[in-house]
Amino acid sequence: MKGWLPLTLGLLAVILGALWTLQGLGYVEGSVLTGETVWAIVGPVVVLVGLACLYLGLRLRGRGTRR
């Protein structure tokens, strides 16, 4: 069961970061975030943090199966 929390948080961060990036760039309309440059910057940072969490979660899960 090790690593599920970082995997879940990482996946959520990647999805939200990608959405925020697309909104900040103006590709996704209908939100107060649309066209705001700050979200085009924050989004990729959140994606990178999410990818790091995914990597950590995968490493933790791999450690639990090896003996």
Coordinates of N, CA and C in Angstrom, one line a residue:
M1 N 0.8 -1.2 0.0 CA 0.0 0.0 0.0 C 0.9 1.3 0.0
K2 N 2.2 1.1 0.1 CA 3.0 2.3 0.1 C 3.0 3.0 -1.2
G3 N 3.0 4.3 -1.2 CA 3.1 5.1 -2.4 C 1.8 5.5 -3.0
W4 N 0.7 5.1 -2.5 CA -0.6 5.5 -3.1 C -0.9 6.9 -2.9
L5 N -0.6 7.5 -1.8 CA -0.8 8.9 -1.6 C 0.0 9.8 -2.5
P6 N 1.3 9.6 -2.6 CA 2.0 10.4 -3.6 C 1.5 10.2 -5.1
L7 N 1.2 9.0 -5.4 CA 0.6 8.7 -6.7 C -0.7 9.5 -7.0
T8 N -1.6 9.4 -6.0 CA -2.9 10.1 -6.2 C -2.7 11.6 -6.2
L9 N -1.9 12.1 -5.3 CA -1.7 13.6 -5.3 C -0.9 14.0 -6.6
G10 N 0.0 13.2 -7.0 CA 0.7 13.5 -8.3 C -0.1 13.6 -9.5
L11 N -1.0 12.6 -9.6 CA -1.9 12.5 -10.7 C -2.9 13.7 -10.7
L12 N -3.4 14.0 -9.5 CA -4.3 15.2 -9.4 C -3.6 16.5 -9.8
A13 N -2.3 16.6 -9.3 CA -1.5 17.8 -9.6 C -1.3 18.0 -11.1
V14 N -0.9 16.8 -11.8 CA -0.7 16.9 -13.2 C -1.9 17.3 -14.0
I15 N -3.1 16.8 -13.6 CA -4.3 17.1 -14.3 C -4.7 18.6 -14.1
L16 N -4.6 19.0 -12.8 CA -5.0 20.4 -12.5 C -4.0 21.4 -13.1
G17 N -2.7 21.0 -13.1 CA -1.7 21.9 -13.7 C -1.9 22.1 -15.2
A18 N -2.2 20.9 -15.8 CA -2.5 21.0 -17.3 C -3.7 21.9 -17.6
L19 N -4.7 21.7 -16.8 CA -6.0 22.5 -17.0 C -5.7 24.0 -16.8
W20 N -4.9 24.3 -15.7 CA -4.6 25.7 -15.4 C -3.8 26.3 -16.5
T21 N -2.8 25.5 -17.1 CA -2.0 26.0 -18.2 C -2.9 26.3 -19.4
L22 N -3.7 25.4 -19.7 CA -4.6 25.6 -20.9 C -5.5 26.8 -20.7
Q23 N -6.0 27.0 -19.5 CA -6.9 28.1 -19.2 C -6.1 29.4 -19.2
G24 N -4.9 29.4 -18.7 CA -4.1 30.6 -18.7 C -3.7 31.0 -20.1
L25 N -3.5 30.0 -21.0 CA -3.2 30.3 -22.4 C -4.4 30.7 -23.2
G26 N -5.6 30.5 -22.6 CA -6.8 30.9 -23.3 C -7.5 29.8 -24.2
Y27 N -7.0 28.5 -24.0 CA -7.6 27.4 -24.8 C -8.8 26.9 -24.2
V28 N -9.0 27.0 -22.9 CA -10.2 26.6 -22.2 C -10.9 27.8 -21.7
E29 N -12.2 28.0 -22.2 CA -12.9 29.2 -21.9 C -13.9 29.0 -20.8
G30 N -14.5 30.0 -20.3 CA -15.6 29.9 -19.3 C -15.2 29.9 -17.9
S31 N -14.0 30.5 -17.6 CA -13.5 30.5 -16.2 C -12.9 31.9 -16.0
V32 N -12.8 32.2 -14.7 CA -12.1 33.5 -14.4 C -10.6 33.3 -14.6
L33 N -10.1 32.1 -14.8 CA -8.6 31.9 -15.0 C -8.3 32.1 -16.5
T34 N -9.3 32.1 -17.4 CA -9.1 32.1 -18.8 C -8.3 33.4 -19.2
G35 N -7.2 33.3 -19.9 CA -6.5 34.4 -20.4 C -5.6 35.1 -19.3
E36 N -5.5 34.6 -18.1 CA -4.7 35.2 -17.1 C -3.3 34.5 -17.2
T37 N -2.3 35.4 -17.4 CA -0.9 34.9 -17.6 C -0.4 34.2 -16.4
V38 N -0.8 34.5 -15.2 CA -0.2 33.9 -14.0 C -0.5 32.4 -14.0
W39 N -1.7 32.0 -14.5 CA -2.0 30.5 -14.6 C -1.3 29.8 -15.6
A40 N -0.8 30.5 -16.7 CA 0.0 29.9 -17.7 C 1.4 29.6 -17.1
I41 N 1.8 30.3 -16.0 CA 3.0 30.1 -15.4 C 2.9 29.1 -14.2
V42 N 1.9 29.2 -13.4 CA 1.6 28.4 -12.3 C 1.3 26.9 -12.7
G43 N 0.6 26.8 -13.8 CA 0.2 25.5 -14.3 C 1.4 24.5 -14.5
P44 N 2.3 24.9 -15.3 CA 3.5 24.0 -15.6 C 4.3 23.7 -14.3
V45 N 4.3 24.6 -13.4 CA 5.0 24.4 -12.1 C 4.3 23.3 -11.4
V46 N 3.0 23.4 -11.3 CA 2.2 22.3 -10.6 C 2.3 21.0 -11.3
V47 N 2.4 21.0 -12.7 CA 2.6 19.8 -13.4 C 4.0 19.1 -13.0
L48 N 5.0 19.9 -12.9 CA 6.3 19.4 -12.5 C 6.3 18.8 -11.1
V49 N 5.6 19.5 -10.2 CA 5.5 19.0 -8.8 C 4.7 17.7 -8.9
G50 N 3.7 17.6 -9.7 CA 2.9 16.4 -9.8 C 3.7 15.2 -10.3
L51 N 4.6 15.5 -11.3 CA 5.4 14.5 -11.9 C 6.4 14.0 -10.9
A52 N 6.9 14.9 -10.1 CA 7.9 14.5 -9.0 C 7.2 13.6 -8.0
C53 N 5.9 13.9 -7.7 CA 5.2 13.1 -6.7 C 4.9 11.7 -7.3
L54 N 4.6 11.7 -8.6 CA 4.3 10.4 -9.3 C 5.6 9.5 -9.3
Y55 N 6.7 10.1 -9.5 CA 8.0 9.4 -9.5 C 8.3 8.9 -8.1
L56 N 8.1 9.7 -7.1 CA 8.3 9.3 -5.7 C 7.3 8.1 -5.4
G57 N 6.1 8.2 -5.7 CA 5.1 7.2 -5.5 C 5.5 5.9 -6.1
L58 N 5.9 5.9 -7.4 CA 6.3 4.7 -8.1 C 7.6 4.1 -7.4
R59 N 8.5 4.9 -7.0 CA 9.7 4.4 -6.3 C 9.3 3.7 -5.0
L60 N 8.4 4.3 -4.2 CA 8.0 3.8 -3.0 C 7.2 2.5 -3.2
R61 N 6.4 2.4 -4.2 CA 5.7 1.1 -4.5 C 6.6 0.0 -4.9
G62 N 7.7 0.4 -5.7 CA 8.6 -0.6 -6.2 C 9.5 -1.2 -5.0
R63 N 9.7 -0.3 -4.0 CA 10.5 -0.8 -2.9 C 9.8 -1.8 -2.1
G64 N 8.4 -1.7 -2.0 CA 7.7 -2.6 -1.2 C 7.6 -4.0 -1.8
T65 N 7.8 -4.2 -3.1 CA 7.6 -5.5 -3.7 C 9.0 -6.2 -3.8
R66 N 10.1 -5.6 -3.7 CA 11.4 -6.2 -3.7 C 11.8 -6.8 -2.4
R67 N 12.5 -7.9 -2.4 CA 13.0 -8.5 -1.1 C 14.4 -8.8 -1.2

